[in-house]
Amino acid sequence: MSTHPEIDTTIPHSARVWNYLLGGKDNYPVDQVAADRVCEIFPGMVDLTRHSRYMLVRVVRYLAADAGIRQFLDIGTGLPTVDNTHEVAQRIAPESRIVYVDNDPLVLVHAQALLRSTREGATDYIQADVHDPETILAEASKTLDLSRPVGVMLMGILGLVDDFDEARSIVRRLMAALPSGSHLAVYDGTDTDPAYLDAIGRYNASSGAVPYTPRSVDQIARYLDGLEVLEPGVVAVSRWRPEPSPWDEPPAVPGAGGVARKP
């Protein structure tokens, strides 16, 4: 562990802020203060966080149960919570293999919590940056067979790439290295709610953390260019194949995503 950078507890980190919003304990006062300030301006932040998480679970369940995916590359995984990617996938297909990628030293410290694979499958953790897809693919290939379909998860991470063209390039380079039948799942915060935009703008300006850039639904949809977009398309995270319910339609939170297949 000594070869990795020390955990900086003076600056909030997106993975720890997200953990706090989800009700987790793997965060520091600086993360809590940053999250609380966002919530003061945009009280719906907790709902957005949780609906985003619920979408991830539904996506993994679909990929494993319906699309037959047995390999997952989860980039920007964040800290362990309930129903991590490997837990959902391996409940359906115990032989599933999962590689998690993050660049936060605290996530590395907790990596062992992610690595409790089934005996039939495998999990691994890579400390790498989303800006470097080639390194991610090279390291992932030690656990995954990249000649076979892979489910790539970019859930809430591309907003940390400030330049939209670079974010699209990252997606293209990842998917270009994978075979037909691979799937891409994305979501990110959107520019659809002024209060959310105000809260994120203030967070970016005052926290010292890596800035987060909400994007339009159309921009998020562009990540899926050249792929076969699955129904219902790119929609609010709360409305991507929601669980059947006798109650009202899920709320339209300012986060959108979708899933697509490489032809």
PDB file of C-alpha atoms in Angstrom:
ATOM      1  CA  MET A   1       0.000   0.000   0.000  1.00  0.00           C
ATOM      2  CA  SER A   2       2.891   2.383   0.630  1.00  0.00           C
ATOM      3  CA  THR A   3       3.496   2.774  -3.097  1.00  0.00           C
ATOM      4  CA  HIS A   4       0.126   4.491  -3.530  1.00  0.00           C
ATOM      5  CA  PRO A   5      -0.550   8.178  -2.803  1.00  0.00           C
ATOM      6  CA  GLU A   6      -1.814   9.119   0.632  1.00  0.00           C
ATOM      7  CA  ILE A   7      -5.489   9.878   1.115  1.00  0.00           C
ATOM      8  CA  ASP A   8      -6.081  13.647   1.080  1.00  0.00           C
ATOM      9  CA  THR A   9      -8.745  14.410   3.681  1.00  0.00           C
ATOM     10  CA  THR A  10      -8.618  18.189   3.112  1.00  0.00           C
ATOM     11  CA  ILE A  11     -10.302  18.131  -0.303  1.00  0.00           C
ATOM     12  CA  PRO A  12     -13.616  16.395  -1.058  1.00  0.00           C
ATOM     13  CA  HIS A  13     -13.540  13.513  -3.494  1.00  0.00           C
ATOM     14  CA  SER A  14     -16.484  12.536  -5.689  1.00  0.00           C
ATOM     15  CA  ALA A  15     -16.398   8.877  -4.603  1.00  0.00           C
ATOM     16  CA  ARG A  16     -16.549   9.827  -0.928  1.00  0.00           C
ATOM     17  CA  VAL A  17     -19.200  12.528  -1.456  1.00  0.00           C
ATOM     18  CA  TRP A  18     -21.311   9.959  -3.343  1.00  0.00           C
ATOM     19  CA  ASN A  19     -20.774   7.453  -0.535  1.00  0.00           C
ATOM     20  CA  TYR A  20     -22.035   9.991   2.007  1.00  0.00           C
ATOM     21  CA  LEU A  21     -25.113  10.803  -0.077  1.00  0.00           C
ATOM     22  CA  LEU A  22     -25.888   7.079  -0.274  1.00  0.00           C
ATOM     23  CA  GLY A  23     -25.741   6.842   3.515  1.00  0.00           C
ATOM     24  CA  GLY A  24     -22.306   5.217   3.654  1.00  0.00           C
ATOM     25  CA  LYS A  25     -19.611   5.701   6.282  1.00  0.00           C
ATOM     26  CA  ASP A  26     -16.483   5.776   4.112  1.00  0.00           C
ATOM     27  CA  ASN A  27     -16.102   9.541   3.917  1.00  0.00           C
ATOM     28  CA  TYR A  28     -14.626  12.461   5.831  1.00  0.00           C
ATOM     29  CA  PRO A  29     -16.002  15.730   7.271  1.00  0.00           C
ATOM     30  CA  VAL A  30     -14.799  17.640   4.203  1.00  0.00           C
ATOM     31  CA  ASP A  31     -16.904  15.345   1.990  1.00  0.00           C
ATOM     32  CA  GLN A  32     -19.918  15.695   4.267  1.00  0.00           C
ATOM     33  CA  VAL A  33     -19.697  19.495   4.255  1.00  0.00           C
ATOM     34  CA  ALA A  34     -19.446  19.589   0.456  1.00  0.00           C
ATOM     35  CA  ALA A  35     -22.410  17.243   0.054  1.00  0.00           C
ATOM     36  CA  ASP A  36     -24.537  19.142   2.568  1.00  0.00           C
ATOM     37  CA  ARG A  37     -23.897  22.404   0.737  1.00  0.00           C
ATOM     38  CA  VAL A  38     -25.060  20.837  -2.506  1.00  0.00           C
ATOM     39  CA  CYS A  39     -28.188  19.526  -0.786  1.00  0.00           C
ATOM     40  CA  GLU A  40     -28.988  22.941   0.681  1.00  0.00           C
ATOM     41  CA  ILE A  41     -29.232  24.367  -2.829  1.00  0.00           C
ATOM     42  CA  PHE A  42     -30.623  21.253  -4.493  1.00  0.00           C
ATOM     43  CA  PRO A  43     -32.561  19.130  -1.958  1.00  0.00           C
ATOM     44  CA  GLY A  44     -33.199  16.497  -4.626  1.00  0.00           C
ATOM     45  CA  MET A  45     -29.536  15.448  -4.661  1.00  0.00           C
ATOM     46  CA  VAL A  46     -30.124  12.412  -2.448  1.00  0.00           C
ATOM     47  CA  ASP A  47     -32.943  11.241  -4.729  1.00  0.00           C
ATOM     48  CA  LEU A  48     -30.682  11.678  -7.770  1.00  0.00           C
ATOM     49  CA  THR A  49     -27.913   9.709  -6.092  1.00  0.00           C
ATOM     50  CA  ARG A  50     -30.157   6.838  -5.122  1.00  0.00           C
ATOM     51  CA  HIS A  51     -32.026   6.627  -8.419  1.00  0.00           C
ATOM     52  CA  SER A  52     -28.672   6.567 -10.207  1.00  0.00           C
ATOM     53  CA  ARG A  53     -27.611   3.656  -8.034  1.00  0.00           C
ATOM     54  CA  TYR A  54     -30.869   1.820  -8.648  1.00  0.00           C
ATOM     55  CA  MET A  55     -30.357   2.219 -12.395  1.00  0.00           C
ATOM     56  CA  LEU A  56     -26.903   0.642 -12.132  1.00  0.00           C
ATOM     57  CA  VAL A  57     -28.407  -2.395 -10.410  1.00  0.00           C
ATOM     58  CA  ARG A  58     -31.111  -2.749 -13.072  1.00  0.00           C
ATOM     59  CA  VAL A  59     -28.551  -2.386 -15.855  1.00  0.00           C
ATOM     60  CA  VAL A  60     -26.273  -5.094 -14.452  1.00  0.00           C
ATOM     61  CA  ARG A  61     -29.247  -7.370 -13.906  1.00  0.00           C
ATOM     62  CA  TYR A  62     -30.324  -6.891 -17.525  1.00  0.00           C
ATOM     63  CA  LEU A  63     -26.827  -7.430 -18.915  1.00  0.00           C
ATOM     64  CA  ALA A  64     -26.282 -10.614 -16.926  1.00  0.00           C
ATOM     65  CA  ALA A  65     -29.762 -12.136 -17.171  1.00  0.00           C
ATOM     66  CA  ASP A  66     -30.969 -11.029 -20.607  1.00  0.00           C
ATOM     67  CA  ALA A  67     -27.916 -10.039 -22.660  1.00  0.00           C
ATOM     68  CA  GLY A  68     -25.776 -12.950 -21.459  1.00  0.00           C
ATOM     69  CA  ILE A  69     -22.836 -10.735 -20.458  1.00  0.00           C
ATOM     70  CA  ARG A  70     -20.336 -12.530 -18.223  1.00  0.00           C
ATOM     71  CA  GLN A  71     -17.597  -9.872 -18.115  1.00  0.00           C
ATOM     72  CA  PHE A  72     -17.919  -6.364 -16.702  1.00  0.00           C
ATOM     73  CA  LEU A  73     -15.562  -3.383 -16.727  1.00  0.00           C
ATOM     74  CA  ASP A  74     -16.857  -0.915 -14.119  1.00  0.00           C
ATOM     75  CA  ILE A  75     -14.957   2.371 -14.498  1.00  0.00           C
ATOM     76  CA  GLY A  76     -15.303   4.917 -11.715  1.00  0.00           C
ATOM     77  CA  THR A  77     -16.799   2.341  -9.419  1.00  0.00           C
ATOM     78  CA  GLY A  78     -16.532   4.412  -6.241  1.00  0.00           C
ATOM     79  CA  LEU A  79     -16.649   2.976  -2.759  1.00  0.00           C
ATOM     80  CA  PRO A  80     -18.330  -0.333  -1.934  1.00  0.00           C
ATOM     81  CA  THR A  81     -22.049  -0.069  -1.168  1.00  0.00           C
ATOM     82  CA  VAL A  82     -24.953  -2.496  -1.328  1.00  0.00           C
ATOM     83  CA  ASP A  83     -25.363  -4.439  -4.571  1.00  0.00           C
ATOM     84  CA  ASN A  84     -22.038  -3.734  -6.207  1.00  0.00           C
ATOM     85  CA  THR A  85     -21.695  -4.785  -9.837  1.00  0.00           C
ATOM     86  CA  HIS A  86     -20.094  -8.136  -9.079  1.00  0.00           C
ATOM     87  CA  GLU A  87     -22.721  -9.006  -6.466  1.00  0.00           C
ATOM     88  CA  VAL A  88     -25.626  -8.382  -8.837  1.00  0.00           C
ATOM     89  CA  ALA A  89     -23.939 -10.139 -11.769  1.00  0.00           C
ATOM     90  CA  GLN A  90     -22.718 -13.158  -9.808  1.00  0.00           C
ATOM     91  CA  ARG A  91     -26.097 -13.744  -8.194  1.00  0.00           C
ATOM     92  CA  ILE A  92     -27.381 -14.338 -11.719  1.00  0.00           C
ATOM     93  CA  ALA A  93     -24.264 -15.939 -13.208  1.00  0.00           C
ATOM     94  CA  PRO A  94     -21.700 -17.017 -10.594  1.00  0.00           C
ATOM     95  CA  GLU A  95     -19.004 -17.377 -13.272  1.00  0.00           C
ATOM     96  CA  SER A  96     -19.104 -13.632 -14.064  1.00  0.00           C
ATOM     97  CA  ARG A  97     -15.782 -11.769 -14.063  1.00  0.00           C
ATOM     98  CA  ILE A  98     -15.648  -8.124 -12.991  1.00  0.00           C
ATOM     99  CA  VAL A  99     -12.895  -5.512 -13.058  1.00  0.00           C
ATOM    100  CA  TYR A 100     -13.389  -2.339 -11.052  1.00  0.00           C
ATOM    101  CA  VAL A 101     -11.503   0.849 -11.903  1.00  0.00           C
ATOM    102  CA  ASP A 102     -11.053   3.952  -9.753  1.00  0.00           C
ATOM    103  CA  ASN A 103      -8.304   6.435  -8.951  1.00  0.00           C
ATOM    104  CA  ASP A 104      -9.111   7.228  -5.314  1.00  0.00           C
ATOM    105  CA  PRO A 105      -6.655   5.752  -2.770  1.00  0.00           C
ATOM    106  CA  LEU A 106      -9.519   5.287  -0.281  1.00  0.00           C
ATOM    107  CA  VAL A 107     -11.269   3.030  -2.776  1.00  0.00           C
ATOM    108  CA  LEU A 108      -8.043   1.033  -3.017  1.00  0.00           C
ATOM    109  CA  VAL A 109      -7.976   0.698   0.757  1.00  0.00           C
ATOM    110  CA  HIS A 110     -11.475  -0.778   0.610  1.00  0.00           C
ATOM    111  CA  ALA A 111     -10.797  -2.864  -2.484  1.00  0.00           C
ATOM    112  CA  GLN A 112     -10.830  -6.132  -0.549  1.00  0.00           C
ATOM    113  CA  ALA A 113     -14.521  -5.557   0.135  1.00  0.00           C
ATOM    114  CA  LEU A 114     -15.043  -5.585  -3.633  1.00  0.00           C
ATOM    115  CA  LEU A 115     -12.896  -8.636  -4.265  1.00  0.00           C
ATOM    116  CA  ARG A 116     -15.071 -11.251  -2.588  1.00  0.00           C
ATOM    117  CA  SER A 117     -15.919 -13.070  -5.763  1.00  0.00           C
ATOM    118  CA  THR A 118     -17.744 -16.327  -6.131  1.00  0.00           C
ATOM    119  CA  ARG A 119     -15.474 -19.333  -6.493  1.00  0.00           C
ATOM    120  CA  GLU A 120     -16.552 -19.746 -10.126  1.00  0.00           C
ATOM    121  CA  GLY A 121     -15.975 -16.115 -11.128  1.00  0.00           C
ATOM    122  CA  ALA A 122     -13.393 -13.409 -10.474  1.00  0.00           C
ATOM    123  CA  THR A 123     -13.091  -9.781  -9.460  1.00  0.00           C
ATOM    124  CA  ASP A 124     -10.146  -7.435  -9.688  1.00  0.00           C
ATOM    125  CA  TYR A 125      -9.431  -3.797  -8.916  1.00  0.00           C
ATOM    126  CA  ILE A 126      -7.357  -1.411 -11.029  1.00  0.00           C
ATOM    127  CA  GLN A 127      -6.150   1.953  -9.795  1.00  0.00           C
ATOM    128  CA  ALA A 128      -6.276   4.005 -12.997  1.00  0.00           C
ATOM    129  CA  ASP A 129      -7.729   7.183 -14.449  1.00  0.00           C
ATOM    130  CA  VAL A 130     -10.657   7.361 -16.862  1.00  0.00           C
ATOM    131  CA  HIS A 131      -8.536   9.674 -19.024  1.00  0.00           C
ATOM    132  CA  ASP A 132      -6.268   6.708 -19.836  1.00  0.00           C
ATOM    133  CA  PRO A 133      -8.447   4.031 -21.455  1.00  0.00           C
ATOM    134  CA  GLU A 134      -5.474   2.224 -22.976  1.00  0.00           C
ATOM    135  CA  THR A 135      -3.995   1.516 -19.534  1.00  0.00           C
ATOM    136  CA  ILE A 136      -7.412   0.454 -18.259  1.00  0.00           C
ATOM    137  CA  LEU A 137      -7.836  -2.018 -21.122  1.00  0.00           C
ATOM    138  CA  ALA A 138      -4.307  -3.395 -20.762  1.00  0.00           C
ATOM    139  CA  GLU A 139      -4.759  -4.031 -17.051  1.00  0.00           C
ATOM    140  CA  ALA A 140      -8.301  -5.341 -17.439  1.00  0.00           C
ATOM    141  CA  SER A 141      -7.098  -7.902 -19.971  1.00  0.00           C
ATOM    142  CA  LYS A 142      -5.310  -9.708 -17.133  1.00  0.00           C
ATOM    143  CA  THR A 143      -8.729 -10.698 -15.750  1.00  0.00           C
ATOM    144  CA  LEU A 144     -11.098 -10.322 -18.694  1.00  0.00           C
ATOM    145  CA  ASP A 145     -10.944 -11.962 -22.112  1.00  0.00           C
ATOM    146  CA  LEU A 146     -11.303  -8.913 -24.353  1.00  0.00           C
ATOM    147  CA  SER A 147     -11.982 -11.116 -27.372  1.00  0.00           C
ATOM    148  CA  ARG A 148     -15.362 -11.907 -25.806  1.00  0.00           C
ATOM    149  CA  PRO A 149     -18.226  -9.455 -25.059  1.00  0.00           C
ATOM    150  CA  VAL A 150     -17.764  -7.081 -22.133  1.00  0.00           C
ATOM    151  CA  GLY A 151     -20.249  -4.836 -20.365  1.00  0.00           C
ATOM    152  CA  VAL A 152     -18.589  -1.433 -19.937  1.00  0.00           C
ATOM    153  CA  MET A 153     -20.025   0.666 -17.110  1.00  0.00           C
ATOM    154  CA  LEU A 154     -19.383   4.421 -17.185  1.00  0.00           C
ATOM    155  CA  MET A 155     -21.866   5.420 -14.533  1.00  0.00           C
ATOM    156  CA  GLY A 156     -21.528   9.021 -13.389  1.00  0.00           C
ATOM    157  CA  ILE A 157     -17.853   9.259 -14.348  1.00  0.00           C
ATOM    158  CA  LEU A 158     -17.764  11.072 -17.707  1.00  0.00           C
ATOM    159  CA  GLY A 159     -18.948  14.295 -16.079  1.00  0.00           C
ATOM    160  CA  LEU A 160     -15.504  14.397 -14.437  1.00  0.00           C
ATOM    161  CA  VAL A 161     -13.984  14.737 -17.913  1.00  0.00           C
ATOM    162  CA  ASP A 162     -14.268  18.458 -18.544  1.00  0.00           C
ATOM    163  CA  ASP A 163     -13.929  18.377 -22.334  1.00  0.00           C
ATOM    164  CA  PHE A 164     -16.875  16.768 -24.100  1.00  0.00           C
ATOM    165  CA  ASP A 165     -14.851  15.746 -27.138  1.00  0.00           C
ATOM    166  CA  GLU A 166     -12.327  14.016 -24.885  1.00  0.00           C
ATOM    167  CA  ALA A 167     -15.126  12.225 -23.043  1.00  0.00           C
ATOM    168  CA  ARG A 168     -16.489  10.943 -26.364  1.00  0.00           C
ATOM    169  CA  SER A 169     -12.983   9.906 -27.417  1.00  0.00           C
ATOM    170  CA  ILE A 170     -12.576   7.885 -24.226  1.00  0.00           C
ATOM    171  CA  VAL A 171     -15.808   6.018 -24.955  1.00  0.00           C
ATOM    172  CA  ARG A 172     -14.833   5.367 -28.577  1.00  0.00           C
ATOM    173  CA  ARG A 173     -11.398   4.037 -27.624  1.00  0.00           C
ATOM    174  CA  LEU A 174     -12.844   1.711 -25.011  1.00  0.00           C
ATOM    175  CA  MET A 175     -15.527   0.302 -27.287  1.00  0.00           C
ATOM    176  CA  ALA A 176     -13.218   0.032 -30.312  1.00  0.00           C
ATOM    177  CA  ALA A 177     -11.100  -2.474 -28.390  1.00  0.00           C
ATOM    178  CA  LEU A 178     -14.060  -4.757 -27.640  1.00  0.00           C
ATOM    179  CA  PRO A 179     -15.888  -7.266 -29.853  1.00  0.00           C
ATOM    180  CA  SER A 180     -19.410  -7.327 -31.224  1.00  0.00           C
ATOM    181  CA  GLY A 181     -21.933  -8.094 -28.521  1.00  0.00           C
ATOM    182  CA  SER A 182     -20.238  -5.877 -25.962  1.00  0.00           C
ATOM    183  CA  HIS A 183     -22.490  -3.355 -24.220  1.00  0.00           C
ATOM    184  CA  LEU A 184     -21.985   0.187 -22.967  1.00  0.00           C
ATOM    185  CA  ALA A 185     -23.952   1.616 -20.046  1.00  0.00           C
ATOM    186  CA  VAL A 186     -23.712   5.305 -19.158  1.00  0.00           C
ATOM    187  CA  TYR A 187     -25.386   7.897 -17.024  1.00  0.00           C
ATOM    188  CA  ASP A 188     -24.462  11.388 -15.888  1.00  0.00           C
ATOM    189  CA  GLY A 189     -25.980  14.490 -14.376  1.00  0.00           C
ATOM    190  CA  THR A 190     -27.916  16.663 -16.805  1.00  0.00           C
ATOM    191  CA  ASP A 191     -28.431  20.393 -17.341  1.00  0.00           C
ATOM    192  CA  THR A 192     -32.211  20.096 -16.999  1.00  0.00           C
ATOM    193  CA  ASP A 193     -32.651  21.533 -13.471  1.00  0.00           C
ATOM    194  CA  PRO A 194     -31.440  25.086 -12.644  1.00  0.00           C
ATOM    195  CA  ALA A 195     -31.121  24.315  -8.924  1.00  0.00           C
ATOM    196  CA  TYR A 196     -28.950  21.294  -9.653  1.00  0.00           C
ATOM    197  CA  LEU A 197     -26.756  23.325 -12.004  1.00  0.00           C
ATOM    198  CA  ASP A 198     -26.410  26.063  -9.361  1.00  0.00           C
ATOM    199  CA  ALA A 199     -25.455  23.513  -6.693  1.00  0.00           C
ATOM    200  CA  ILE A 200     -22.872  21.796  -8.884  1.00  0.00           C
ATOM    201  CA  GLY A 201     -21.468  25.149 -10.012  1.00  0.00           C
ATOM    202  CA  ARG A 202     -20.911  26.220  -6.418  1.00  0.00           C
ATOM    203  CA  TYR A 203     -19.413  22.835  -5.554  1.00  0.00           C
ATOM    204  CA  ASN A 204     -16.971  23.159  -8.436  1.00  0.00           C
ATOM    205  CA  ALA A 205     -16.018  26.719  -7.484  1.00  0.00           C
ATOM    206  CA  SER A 206     -15.504  26.237  -3.767  1.00  0.00           C
ATOM    207  CA  SER A 207     -14.601  22.632  -2.991  1.00  0.00           C
ATOM    208  CA  GLY A 208     -11.209  22.277  -4.672  1.00  0.00           C
ATOM    209  CA  ALA A 209     -12.335  18.875  -5.940  1.00  0.00           C
ATOM    210  CA  VAL A 210     -12.179  17.705  -9.544  1.00  0.00           C
ATOM    211  CA  PRO A 211     -14.993  19.703 -11.238  1.00  0.00           C
ATOM    212  CA  TYR A 212     -18.105  17.884 -12.394  1.00  0.00           C
ATOM    213  CA  THR A 213     -19.785  18.902 -15.675  1.00  0.00           C
ATOM    214  CA  PRO A 214     -23.497  18.151 -16.149  1.00  0.00           C
ATOM    215  CA  ARG A 215     -24.395  17.719 -19.816  1.00  0.00           C
ATOM    216  CA  SER A 216     -27.496  17.774 -21.960  1.00  0.00           C
ATOM    217  CA  VAL A 217     -29.459  14.600 -22.585  1.00  0.00           C
ATOM    218  CA  ASP A 218     -28.467  14.902 -26.254  1.00  0.00           C
ATOM    219  CA  GLN A 219     -24.773  15.011 -25.310  1.00  0.00           C
ATOM    220  CA  ILE A 220     -25.105  11.944 -23.103  1.00  0.00           C
ATOM    221  CA  ALA A 221     -26.842  10.195 -25.988  1.00  0.00           C
ATOM    222  CA  ARG A 222     -23.837  10.985 -28.215  1.00  0.00           C
ATOM    223  CA  TYR A 223     -21.729   8.602 -26.129  1.00  0.00           C
ATOM    224  CA  LEU A 224     -23.787   5.814 -27.689  1.00  0.00           C
ATOM    225  CA  ASP A 225     -23.141   6.885 -31.289  1.00  0.00           C
ATOM    226  CA  GLY A 226     -22.497   3.927 -33.590  1.00  0.00           C
ATOM    227  CA  LEU A 227     -24.063   1.464 -31.170  1.00  0.00           C
ATOM    228  CA  GLU A 228     -27.500  -0.145 -31.051  1.00  0.00           C
ATOM    229  CA  VAL A 229     -29.343   1.807 -28.367  1.00  0.00           C
ATOM    230  CA  LEU A 230     -31.697  -0.330 -26.311  1.00  0.00           C
ATOM    231  CA  GLU A 231     -35.204   0.715 -25.304  1.00  0.00           C
ATOM    232  CA  PRO A 232     -36.222   3.066 -23.792  1.00  0.00           C
ATOM    233  CA  GLY A 233     -33.242   5.049 -25.120  1.00  0.00           C
ATOM    234  CA  VAL A 234     -31.466   7.721 -23.089  1.00  0.00           C
ATOM    235  CA  VAL A 235     -33.866   8.781 -20.358  1.00  0.00           C
ATOM    236  CA  ALA A 236     -33.877   9.961 -16.744  1.00  0.00           C
ATOM    237  CA  VAL A 237     -32.038   7.392 -14.612  1.00  0.00           C
ATOM    238  CA  SER A 238     -35.217   6.821 -12.616  1.00  0.00           C
ATOM    239  CA  ARG A 239     -37.074   5.901 -15.814  1.00  0.00           C
ATOM    240  CA  TRP A 240     -34.666   3.418 -17.375  1.00  0.00           C
ATOM    241  CA  ARG A 241     -36.667   0.180 -17.139  1.00  0.00           C
ATOM    242  CA  PRO A 242     -38.013   0.934 -13.636  1.00  0.00           C
ATOM    243  CA  GLU A 243     -39.350  -1.846 -11.464  1.00  0.00           C
ATOM    244  CA  PRO A 244     -43.096  -2.423 -11.961  1.00  0.00           C
ATOM    245  CA  SER A 245     -45.051  -0.425  -9.413  1.00  0.00           C
ATOM    246  CA  PRO A 246     -48.727   0.401  -8.751  1.00  0.00           C
ATOM    247  CA  TRP A 247     -47.673   3.914  -7.734  1.00  0.00           C
ATOM    248  CA  ASP A 248     -46.920   6.995  -9.800  1.00  0.00           C
ATOM    249  CA  GLU A 249     -44.255   7.123 -12.501  1.00  0.00           C
ATOM    250  CA  PRO A 250     -40.756   7.607 -11.057  1.00  0.00           C
ATOM    251  CA  PRO A 251     -39.652  11.244 -10.770  1.00  0.00           C
ATOM    252  CA  ALA A 252     -37.663  12.872 -13.574  1.00  0.00           C
ATOM    253  CA  VAL A 253     -34.408  13.539 -11.725  1.00  0.00           C
ATOM    254  CA  PRO A 254     -31.593  15.566 -13.413  1.00  0.00           C
ATOM    255  CA  GLY A 255     -29.573  12.558 -14.438  1.00  0.00           C
ATOM    256  CA  ALA A 256     -29.910  10.564 -17.654  1.00  0.00           C
ATOM    257  CA  GLY A 257     -28.489   7.399 -19.087  1.00  0.00           C
ATOM    258  CA  GLY A 258     -28.930   4.458 -21.377  1.00  0.00           C
ATOM    259  CA  VAL A 259     -27.510   1.174 -22.590  1.00  0.00           C
ATOM    260  CA  ALA A 260     -26.341   0.207 -26.077  1.00  0.00           C
ATOM    261  CA  ARG A 261     -24.938  -2.865 -27.799  1.00  0.00           C
ATOM    262  CA  LYS A 262     -21.957  -2.955 -30.138  1.00  0.00           C
ATOM    263  CA  PRO A 263     -23.156  -4.511 -33.424  1.00  0.00           C
TER     264      PRO A 263
END
